[in-house]
mmCIF file of C-alpha atoms in Angstrom:
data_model
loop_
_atom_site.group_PDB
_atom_site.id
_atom_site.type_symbol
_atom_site.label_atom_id
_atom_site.label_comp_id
_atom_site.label_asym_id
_atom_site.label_seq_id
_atom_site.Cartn_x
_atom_site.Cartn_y
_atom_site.Cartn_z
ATOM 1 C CA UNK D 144 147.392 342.849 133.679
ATOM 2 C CA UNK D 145 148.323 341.614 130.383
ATOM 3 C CA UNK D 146 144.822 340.431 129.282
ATOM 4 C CA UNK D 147 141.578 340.059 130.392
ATOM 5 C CA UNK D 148 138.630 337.917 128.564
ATOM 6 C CA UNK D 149 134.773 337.295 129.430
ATOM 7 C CA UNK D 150 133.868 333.813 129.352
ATOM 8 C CA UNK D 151 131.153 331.802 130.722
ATOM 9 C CA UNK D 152 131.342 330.355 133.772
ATOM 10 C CA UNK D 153 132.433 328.001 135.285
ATOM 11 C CA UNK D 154 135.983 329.609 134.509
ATOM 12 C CA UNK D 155 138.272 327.352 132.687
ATOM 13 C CA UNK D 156 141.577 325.766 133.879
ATOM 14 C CA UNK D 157 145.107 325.547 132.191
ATOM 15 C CA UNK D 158 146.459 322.270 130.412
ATOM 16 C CA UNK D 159 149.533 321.296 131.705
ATOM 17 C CA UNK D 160 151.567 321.695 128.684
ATOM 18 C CA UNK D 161 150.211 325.328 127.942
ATOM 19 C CA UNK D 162 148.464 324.450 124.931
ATOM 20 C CA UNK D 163 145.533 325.688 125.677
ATOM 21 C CA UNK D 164 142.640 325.587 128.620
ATOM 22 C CA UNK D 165 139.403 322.888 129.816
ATOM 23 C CA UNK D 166 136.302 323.407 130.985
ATOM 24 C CA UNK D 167 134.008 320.462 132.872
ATOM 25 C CA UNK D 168 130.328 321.216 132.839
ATOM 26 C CA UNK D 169 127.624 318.499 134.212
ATOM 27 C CA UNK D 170 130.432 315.755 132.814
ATOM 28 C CA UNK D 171 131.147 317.244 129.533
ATOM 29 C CA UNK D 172 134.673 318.058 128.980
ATOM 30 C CA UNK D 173 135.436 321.378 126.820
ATOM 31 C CA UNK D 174 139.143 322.251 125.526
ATOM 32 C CA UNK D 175 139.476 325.955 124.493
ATOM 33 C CA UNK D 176 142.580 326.746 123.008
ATOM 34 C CA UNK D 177 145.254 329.808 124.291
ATOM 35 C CA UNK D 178 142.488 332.330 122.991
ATOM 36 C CA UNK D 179 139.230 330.693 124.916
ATOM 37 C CA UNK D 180 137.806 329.011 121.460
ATOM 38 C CA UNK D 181 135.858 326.257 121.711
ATOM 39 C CA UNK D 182 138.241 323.168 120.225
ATOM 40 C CA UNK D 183 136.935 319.777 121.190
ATOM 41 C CA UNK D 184 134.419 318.301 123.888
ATOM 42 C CA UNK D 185 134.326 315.256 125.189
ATOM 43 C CA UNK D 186 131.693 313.058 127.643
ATOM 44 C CA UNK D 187 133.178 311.860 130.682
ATOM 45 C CA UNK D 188 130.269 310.089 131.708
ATOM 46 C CA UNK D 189 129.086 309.346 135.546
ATOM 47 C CA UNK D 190 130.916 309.018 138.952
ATOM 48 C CA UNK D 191 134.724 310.505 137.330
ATOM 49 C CA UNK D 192 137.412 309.855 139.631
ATOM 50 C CA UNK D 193 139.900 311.667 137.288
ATOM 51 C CA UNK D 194 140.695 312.555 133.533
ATOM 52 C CA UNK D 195 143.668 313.777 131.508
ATOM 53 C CA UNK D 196 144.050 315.268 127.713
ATOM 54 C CA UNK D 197 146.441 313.404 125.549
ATOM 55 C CA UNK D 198 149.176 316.068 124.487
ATOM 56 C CA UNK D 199 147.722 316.064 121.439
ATOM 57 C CA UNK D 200 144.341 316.722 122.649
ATOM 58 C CA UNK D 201 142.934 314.185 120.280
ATOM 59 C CA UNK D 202 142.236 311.774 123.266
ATOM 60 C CA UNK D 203 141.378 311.983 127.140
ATOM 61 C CA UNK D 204 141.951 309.323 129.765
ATOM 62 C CA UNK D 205 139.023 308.815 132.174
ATOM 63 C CA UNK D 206 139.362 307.037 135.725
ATOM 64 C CA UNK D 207 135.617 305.972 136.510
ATOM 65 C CA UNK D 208 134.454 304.297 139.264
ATOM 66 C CA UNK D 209 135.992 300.951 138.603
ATOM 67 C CA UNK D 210 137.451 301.335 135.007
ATOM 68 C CA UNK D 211 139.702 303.269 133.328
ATOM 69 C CA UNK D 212 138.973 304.216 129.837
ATOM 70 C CA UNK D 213 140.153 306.173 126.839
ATOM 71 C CA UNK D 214 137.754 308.148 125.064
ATOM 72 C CA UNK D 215 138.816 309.626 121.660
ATOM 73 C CA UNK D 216 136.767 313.565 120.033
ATOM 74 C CA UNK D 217 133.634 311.811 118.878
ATOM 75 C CA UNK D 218 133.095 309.749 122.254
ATOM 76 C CA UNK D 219 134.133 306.475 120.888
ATOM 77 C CA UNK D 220 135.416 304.496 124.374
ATOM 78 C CA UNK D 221 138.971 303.025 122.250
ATOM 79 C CA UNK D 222 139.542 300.335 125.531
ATOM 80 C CA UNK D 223 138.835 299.988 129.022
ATOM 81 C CA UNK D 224 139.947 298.055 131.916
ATOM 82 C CA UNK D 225 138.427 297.040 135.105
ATOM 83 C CA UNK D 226 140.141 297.429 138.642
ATOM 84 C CA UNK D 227 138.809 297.475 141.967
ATOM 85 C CA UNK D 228 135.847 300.369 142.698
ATOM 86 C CA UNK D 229 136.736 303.240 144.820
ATOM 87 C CA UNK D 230 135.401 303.739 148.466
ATOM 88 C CA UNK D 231 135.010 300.361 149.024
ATOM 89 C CA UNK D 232 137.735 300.621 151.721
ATOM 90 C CA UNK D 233 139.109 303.916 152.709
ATOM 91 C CA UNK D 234 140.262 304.410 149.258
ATOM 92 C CA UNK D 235 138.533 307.134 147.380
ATOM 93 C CA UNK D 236 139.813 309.012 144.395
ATOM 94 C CA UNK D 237 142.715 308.105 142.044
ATOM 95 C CA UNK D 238 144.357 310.339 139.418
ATOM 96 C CA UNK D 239 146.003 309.568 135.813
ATOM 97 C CA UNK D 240 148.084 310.946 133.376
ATOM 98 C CA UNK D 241 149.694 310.808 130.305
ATOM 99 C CA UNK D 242 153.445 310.583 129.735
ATOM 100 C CA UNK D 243 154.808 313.169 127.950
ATOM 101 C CA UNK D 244 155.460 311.607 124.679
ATOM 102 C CA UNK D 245 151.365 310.277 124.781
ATOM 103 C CA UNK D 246 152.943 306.842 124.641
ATOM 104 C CA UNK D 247 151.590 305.441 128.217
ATOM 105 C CA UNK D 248 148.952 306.264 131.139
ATOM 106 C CA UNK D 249 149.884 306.433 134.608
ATOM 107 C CA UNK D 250 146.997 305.684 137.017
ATOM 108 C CA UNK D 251 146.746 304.930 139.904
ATOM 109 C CA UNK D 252 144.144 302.412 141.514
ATOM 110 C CA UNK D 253 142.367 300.731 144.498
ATOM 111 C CA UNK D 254 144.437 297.699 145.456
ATOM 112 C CA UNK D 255 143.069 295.234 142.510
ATOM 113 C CA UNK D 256 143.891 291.656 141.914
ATOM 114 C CA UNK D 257 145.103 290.246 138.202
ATOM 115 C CA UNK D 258 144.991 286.943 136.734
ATOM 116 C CA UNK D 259 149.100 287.656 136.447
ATOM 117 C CA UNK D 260 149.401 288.726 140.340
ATOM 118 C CA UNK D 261 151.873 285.501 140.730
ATOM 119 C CA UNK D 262 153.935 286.266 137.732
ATOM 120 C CA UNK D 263 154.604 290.107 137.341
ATOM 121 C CA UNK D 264 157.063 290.465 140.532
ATOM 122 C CA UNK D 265 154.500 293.088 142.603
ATOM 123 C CA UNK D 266 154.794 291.377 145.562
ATOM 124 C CA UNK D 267 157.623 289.474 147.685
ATOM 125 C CA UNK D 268 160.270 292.092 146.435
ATOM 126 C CA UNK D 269 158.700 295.611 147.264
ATOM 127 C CA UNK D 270 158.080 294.543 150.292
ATOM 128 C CA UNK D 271 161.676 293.838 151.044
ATOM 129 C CA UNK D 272 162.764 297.236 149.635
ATOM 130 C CA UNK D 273 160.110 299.350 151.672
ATOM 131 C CA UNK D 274 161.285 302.680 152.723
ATOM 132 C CA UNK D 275 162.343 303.642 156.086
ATOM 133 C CA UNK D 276 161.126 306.644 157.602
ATOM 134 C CA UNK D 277 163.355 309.925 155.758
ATOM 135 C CA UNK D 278 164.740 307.289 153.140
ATOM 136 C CA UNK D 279 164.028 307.060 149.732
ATOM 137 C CA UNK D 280 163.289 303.160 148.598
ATOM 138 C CA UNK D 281 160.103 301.033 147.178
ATOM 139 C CA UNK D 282 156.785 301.863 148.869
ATOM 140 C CA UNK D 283 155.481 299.217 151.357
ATOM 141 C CA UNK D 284 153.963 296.209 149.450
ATOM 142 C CA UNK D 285 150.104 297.223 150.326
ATOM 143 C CA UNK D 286 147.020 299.612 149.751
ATOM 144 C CA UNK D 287 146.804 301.496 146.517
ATOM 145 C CA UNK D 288 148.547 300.896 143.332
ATOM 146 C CA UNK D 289 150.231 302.784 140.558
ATOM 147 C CA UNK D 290 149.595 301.157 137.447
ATOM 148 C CA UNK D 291 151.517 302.377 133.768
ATOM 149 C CA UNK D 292 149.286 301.452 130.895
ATOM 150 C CA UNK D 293 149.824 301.364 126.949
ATOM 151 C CA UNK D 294 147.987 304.387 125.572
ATOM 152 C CA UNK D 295 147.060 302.458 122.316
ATOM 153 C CA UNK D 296 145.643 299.211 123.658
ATOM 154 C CA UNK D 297 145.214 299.680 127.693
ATOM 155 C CA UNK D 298 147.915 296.624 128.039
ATOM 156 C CA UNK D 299 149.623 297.131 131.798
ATOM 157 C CA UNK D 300 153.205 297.538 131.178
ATOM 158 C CA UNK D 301 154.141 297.840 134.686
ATOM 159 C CA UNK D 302 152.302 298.573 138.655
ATOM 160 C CA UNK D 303 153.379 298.863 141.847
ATOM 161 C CA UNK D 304 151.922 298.959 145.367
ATOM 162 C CA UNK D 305 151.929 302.930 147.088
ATOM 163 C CA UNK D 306 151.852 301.581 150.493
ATOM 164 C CA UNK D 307 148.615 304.025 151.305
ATOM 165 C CA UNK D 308 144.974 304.592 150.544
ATOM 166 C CA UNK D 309 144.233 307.963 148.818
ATOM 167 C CA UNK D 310 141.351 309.932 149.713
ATOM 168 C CA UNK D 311 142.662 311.956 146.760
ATOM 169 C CA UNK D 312 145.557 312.796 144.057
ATOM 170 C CA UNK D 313 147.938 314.633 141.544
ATOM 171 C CA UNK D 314 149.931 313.470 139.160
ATOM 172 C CA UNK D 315 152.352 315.907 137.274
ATOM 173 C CA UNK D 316 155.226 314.713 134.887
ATOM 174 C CA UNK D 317 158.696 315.651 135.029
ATOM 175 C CA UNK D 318 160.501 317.895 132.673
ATOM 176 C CA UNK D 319 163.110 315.127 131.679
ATOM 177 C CA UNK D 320 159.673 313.061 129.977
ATOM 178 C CA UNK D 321 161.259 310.230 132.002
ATOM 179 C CA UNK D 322 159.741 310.204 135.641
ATOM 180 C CA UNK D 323 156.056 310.933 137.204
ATOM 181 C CA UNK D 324 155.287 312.882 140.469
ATOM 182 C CA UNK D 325 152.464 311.877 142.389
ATOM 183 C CA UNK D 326 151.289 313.565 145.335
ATOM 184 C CA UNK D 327 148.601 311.472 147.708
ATOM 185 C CA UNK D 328 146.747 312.821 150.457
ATOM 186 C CA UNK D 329 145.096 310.508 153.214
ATOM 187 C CA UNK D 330 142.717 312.730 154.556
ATOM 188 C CA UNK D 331 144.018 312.818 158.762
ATOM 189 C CA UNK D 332 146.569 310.284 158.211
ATOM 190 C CA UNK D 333 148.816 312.658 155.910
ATOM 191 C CA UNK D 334 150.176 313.194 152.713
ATOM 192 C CA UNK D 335 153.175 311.119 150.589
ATOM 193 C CA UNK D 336 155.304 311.922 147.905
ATOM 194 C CA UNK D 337 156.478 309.709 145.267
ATOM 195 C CA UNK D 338 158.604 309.398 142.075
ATOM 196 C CA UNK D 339 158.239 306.657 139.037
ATOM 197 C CA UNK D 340 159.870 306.210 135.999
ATOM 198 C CA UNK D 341 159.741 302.947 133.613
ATOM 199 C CA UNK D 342 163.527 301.530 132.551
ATOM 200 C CA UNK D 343 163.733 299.099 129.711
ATOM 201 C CA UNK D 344 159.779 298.684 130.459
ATOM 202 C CA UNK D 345 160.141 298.013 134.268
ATOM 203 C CA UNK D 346 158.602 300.516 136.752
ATOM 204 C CA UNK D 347 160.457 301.723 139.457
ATOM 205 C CA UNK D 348 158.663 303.747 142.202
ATOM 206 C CA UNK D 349 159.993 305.110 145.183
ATOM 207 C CA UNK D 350 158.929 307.431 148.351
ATOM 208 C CA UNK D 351 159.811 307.925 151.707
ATOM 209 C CA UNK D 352 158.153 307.541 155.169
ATOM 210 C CA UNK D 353 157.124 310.743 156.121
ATOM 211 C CA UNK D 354 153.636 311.737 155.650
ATOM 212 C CA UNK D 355 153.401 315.664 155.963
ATOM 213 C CA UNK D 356 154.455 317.188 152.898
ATOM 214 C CA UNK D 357 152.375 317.314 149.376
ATOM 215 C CA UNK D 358 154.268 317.738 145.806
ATOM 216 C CA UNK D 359 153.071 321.193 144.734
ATOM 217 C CA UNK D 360 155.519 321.758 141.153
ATOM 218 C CA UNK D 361 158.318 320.518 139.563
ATOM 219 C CA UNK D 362 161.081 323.518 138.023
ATOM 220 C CA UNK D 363 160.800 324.367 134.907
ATOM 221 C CA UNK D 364 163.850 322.728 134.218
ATOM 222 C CA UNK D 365 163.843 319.979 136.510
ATOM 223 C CA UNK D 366 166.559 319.908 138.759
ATOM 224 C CA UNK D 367 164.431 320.938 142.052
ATOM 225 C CA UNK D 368 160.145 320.347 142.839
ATOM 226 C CA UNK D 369 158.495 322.136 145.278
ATOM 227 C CA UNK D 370 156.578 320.882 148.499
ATOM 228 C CA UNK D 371 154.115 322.745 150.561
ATOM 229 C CA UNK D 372 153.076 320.878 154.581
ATOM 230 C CA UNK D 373 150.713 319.353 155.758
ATOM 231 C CA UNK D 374 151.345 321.169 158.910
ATOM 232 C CA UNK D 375 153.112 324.160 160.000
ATOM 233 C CA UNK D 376 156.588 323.036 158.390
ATOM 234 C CA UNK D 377 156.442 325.663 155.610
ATOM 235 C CA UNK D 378 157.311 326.181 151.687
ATOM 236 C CA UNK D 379 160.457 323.755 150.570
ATOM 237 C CA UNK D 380 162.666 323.375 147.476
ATOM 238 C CA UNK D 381 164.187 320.050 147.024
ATOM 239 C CA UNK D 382 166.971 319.199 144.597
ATOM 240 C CA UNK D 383 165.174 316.520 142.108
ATOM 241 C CA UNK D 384 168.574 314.482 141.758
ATOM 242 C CA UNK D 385 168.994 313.811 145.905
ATOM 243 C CA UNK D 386 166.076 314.845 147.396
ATOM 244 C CA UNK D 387 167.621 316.554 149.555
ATOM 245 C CA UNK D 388 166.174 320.310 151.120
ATOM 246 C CA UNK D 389 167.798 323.150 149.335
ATOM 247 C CA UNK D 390 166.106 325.465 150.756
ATOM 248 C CA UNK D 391 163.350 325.501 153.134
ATOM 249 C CA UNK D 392 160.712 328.758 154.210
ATOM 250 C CA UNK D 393 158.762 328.675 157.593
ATOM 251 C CA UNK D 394 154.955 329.243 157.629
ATOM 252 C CA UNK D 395 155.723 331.965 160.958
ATOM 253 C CA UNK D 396 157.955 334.264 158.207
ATOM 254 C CA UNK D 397 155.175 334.995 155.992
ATOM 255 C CA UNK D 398 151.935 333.741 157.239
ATOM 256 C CA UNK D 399 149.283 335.528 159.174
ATOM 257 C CA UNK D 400 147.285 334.933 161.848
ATOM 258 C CA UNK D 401 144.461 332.174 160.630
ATOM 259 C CA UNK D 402 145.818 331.472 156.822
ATOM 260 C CA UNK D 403 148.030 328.618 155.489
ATOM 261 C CA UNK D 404 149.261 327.717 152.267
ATOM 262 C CA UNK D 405 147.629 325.963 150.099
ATOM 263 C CA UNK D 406 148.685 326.174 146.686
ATOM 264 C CA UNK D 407 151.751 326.640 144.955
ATOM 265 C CA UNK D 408 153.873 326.652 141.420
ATOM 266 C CA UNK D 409 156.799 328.123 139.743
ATOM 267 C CA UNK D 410 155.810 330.898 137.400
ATOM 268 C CA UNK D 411 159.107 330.439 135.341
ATOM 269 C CA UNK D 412 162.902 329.546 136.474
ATOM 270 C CA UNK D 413 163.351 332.644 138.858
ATOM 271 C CA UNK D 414 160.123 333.057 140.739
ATOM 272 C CA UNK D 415 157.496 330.956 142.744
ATOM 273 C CA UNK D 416 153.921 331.832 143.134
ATOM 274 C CA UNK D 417 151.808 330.789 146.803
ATOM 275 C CA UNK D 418 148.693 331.088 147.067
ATOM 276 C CA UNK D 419 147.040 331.165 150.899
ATOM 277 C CA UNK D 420 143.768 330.884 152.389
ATOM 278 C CA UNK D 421 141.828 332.286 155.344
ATOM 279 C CA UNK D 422 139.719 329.936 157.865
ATOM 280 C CA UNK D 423 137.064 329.574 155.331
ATOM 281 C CA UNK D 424 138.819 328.093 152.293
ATOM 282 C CA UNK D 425 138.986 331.886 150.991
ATOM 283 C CA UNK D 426 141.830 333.022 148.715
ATOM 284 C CA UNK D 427 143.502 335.358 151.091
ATOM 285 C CA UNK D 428 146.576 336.380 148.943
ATOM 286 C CA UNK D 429 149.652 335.618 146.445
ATOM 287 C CA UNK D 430 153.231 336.063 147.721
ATOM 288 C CA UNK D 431 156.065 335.697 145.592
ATOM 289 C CA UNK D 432 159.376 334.047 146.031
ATOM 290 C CA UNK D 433 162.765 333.506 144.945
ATOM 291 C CA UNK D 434 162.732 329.758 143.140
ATOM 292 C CA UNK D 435 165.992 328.816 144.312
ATOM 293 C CA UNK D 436 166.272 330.586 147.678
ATOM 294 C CA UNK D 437 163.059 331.113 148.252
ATOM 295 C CA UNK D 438 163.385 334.420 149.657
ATOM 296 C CA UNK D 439 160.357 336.482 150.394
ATOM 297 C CA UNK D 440 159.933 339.153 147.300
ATOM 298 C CA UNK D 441 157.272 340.066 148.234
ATOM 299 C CA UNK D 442 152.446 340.460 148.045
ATOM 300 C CA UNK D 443 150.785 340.702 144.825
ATOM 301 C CA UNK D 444 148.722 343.917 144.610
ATOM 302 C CA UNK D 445 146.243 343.786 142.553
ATOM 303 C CA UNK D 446 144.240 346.470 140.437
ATOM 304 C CA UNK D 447 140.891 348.126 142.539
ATOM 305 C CA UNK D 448 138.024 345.612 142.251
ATOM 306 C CA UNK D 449 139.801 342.988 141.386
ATOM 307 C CA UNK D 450 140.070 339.939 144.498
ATOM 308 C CA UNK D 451 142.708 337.157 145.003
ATOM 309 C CA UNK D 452 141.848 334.123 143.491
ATOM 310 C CA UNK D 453 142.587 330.854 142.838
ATOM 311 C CA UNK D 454 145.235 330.903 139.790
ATOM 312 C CA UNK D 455 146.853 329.144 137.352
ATOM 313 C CA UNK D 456 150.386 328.437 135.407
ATOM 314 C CA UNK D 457 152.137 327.136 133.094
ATOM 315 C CA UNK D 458 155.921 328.495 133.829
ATOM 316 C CA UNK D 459 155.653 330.594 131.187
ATOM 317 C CA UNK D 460 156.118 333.643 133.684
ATOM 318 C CA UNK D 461 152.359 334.864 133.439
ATOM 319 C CA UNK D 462 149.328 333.219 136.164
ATOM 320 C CA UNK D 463 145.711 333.839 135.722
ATOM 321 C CA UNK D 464 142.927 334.482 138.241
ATOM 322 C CA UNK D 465 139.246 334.218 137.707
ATOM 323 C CA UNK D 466 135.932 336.088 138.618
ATOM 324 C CA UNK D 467 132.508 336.387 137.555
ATOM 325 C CA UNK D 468 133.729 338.955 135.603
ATOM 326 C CA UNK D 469 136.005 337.643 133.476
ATOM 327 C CA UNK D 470 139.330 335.590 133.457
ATOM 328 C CA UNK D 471 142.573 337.482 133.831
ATOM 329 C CA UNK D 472 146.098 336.600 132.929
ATOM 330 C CA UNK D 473 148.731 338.702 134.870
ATOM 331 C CA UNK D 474 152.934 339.365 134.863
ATOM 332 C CA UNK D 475 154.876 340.221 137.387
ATOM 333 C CA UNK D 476 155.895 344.260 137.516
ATOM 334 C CA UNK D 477 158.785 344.563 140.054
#
């Protein structure tokens, strides 16, 4: 254990670039910083699909039902824009996020019709390009859509069809502040993986055909992401520049009877962190393994009266757990 702090609950989650922590109570959004001190709060309002700090904290990015706005520290709403509202169709929660430098949003949205749908090439074209099943390409031209937005005025710079309808999503950013991961599940009908990045100001997205894996973490220094299944495939390591399986781990070599993975991220450049759970959604325990080969290393063992559960990182080699107790930020001893 390398600290331990008492906080209210709910327990608060990391920011994604480390800077500190959030906390979402009855649609109020609190950032703490790295010691659990109150920063910043912000109103989120009704019916949140998703949100997303601006790396500077001074802004956060709210998908609503049928808007996406951005709301700056003293809950002034700086734009919005309409799309189409979710779970009208079997489309039901977005996600959003901001690029690395703050300088766009990505979003994604319900499909949504535009005054410049003839004119800004998201048809006809995609369609053409769609990915064959295993194959890397453009998504097919239909369903949800990925849109990039200006941060400063809400302008769309760029969208794209997915080629699915999300019951839910992730987005995470790459390391080389160029591309975006996005990870959409579909409830029975699967799970997709795709990759964006904007050149010269045109977006490019592309994903495959398969449905049964779900983008868990990119490496710390980019050259591989993780996947965990949908089914029983097991824990994979894919190199970022082909795609291609560099190393793959089946559930049946570290699984027990009745658990599956569920959750999973590099802790730095050398190790990976899984989380599993039993039949009923309980943490059942962390397992550690190699980030490149993915070899077992090994069960985390925690102190006496301390449980397994659901953790967080930031690849900075350290995770933290949470229970009514307290939050607690661990390192590996091995």
């Amino acid at each position: 254990m390398v600290t331990k702090v008492e906080i209210a609950q709910p327990g608060p989650s990391r920011l994604e670039n480390g800077r500190g922590w959030f906390r979402q109570v009855q649609g109020v959004l609190e950032i703490l910083d790295p010691e659990f001190d109150p920063v910043r709060q912000y109103d989120l309002g009704e019916h949140i699909s998703s949100f997303a700090v601006s790396p500077d904290l001074s802004c956060v990015v709210v998908g609503g039902q049928d808007h996406i706005r951005l709301v700056d520290e003293h809950g002034n709403v700086l734009w919005s824009v309409q799309h189409a509202p979710w779970g009208t169709g079997y489309s039901y929660s977005g996600s959003c996020e901001f690029s690395a430098d703050g300088k766009t949003i990505w979003a994604t949205v319900p499909e949504t019709e535009l005054d410049s749908d003839e004119e800004d090439g998201l048809w006809e074209d995609d369609e053409v390009a769609a990915a064959s099943s295993g194959g890397w390409s453009a998504p097919e031209g239909w369903g949800d859509q990925w849109w990039v937005m200006d941060a400063t005025s809400g302008r769309i710079i760029g969208r794209k069809w997915l080629g699915c309808e999300a019951t839910g999503s992730a987005t995470l950013r790459h390391p080389d502040q160029v591309h975006m991961g996005l990870s959409v599940g579909e409830g029975q009908d699967g799970s997709r993986i795709y990759w964006g990045s904007l050149d010269e100001g045109s977006l490019h997205v592309a994903t495959t055909g398969d449905v049964s894996r779900a983008l868990a973490d990119v490496h710390p220094d980019g050259s591989a992401y993780l996947t965990l299944p949908r089914d029983s495939d097991g824990l994979t390591i894919h190199d970022f520049s082909s795609r291609a399986v560099i190393a793959h781990r089946p559930n049946g070599e570290f699984l027990e009877s009745g658990e599956w993975p569920l959750h999973a991220r590099y802790l730095d450049g050398e190790t990976v962190l899984l989380e599993t759970v039993d039949g009923k959604w309980n943490c059942a325990r962390h397992l550690v393994f190699d980030a490149r080969s993915l070899e077992y290393l090994g069960e985390v063992t925690y102190p006496t009266g301390i449980s397994c559960s659901a953790f967080h990182s930031v690849h900075a080699g350290t995770w933290a757990t949470g229970d009514a107790s307290g939050l607690y930020q661990w390192r590996l001893d091995v």
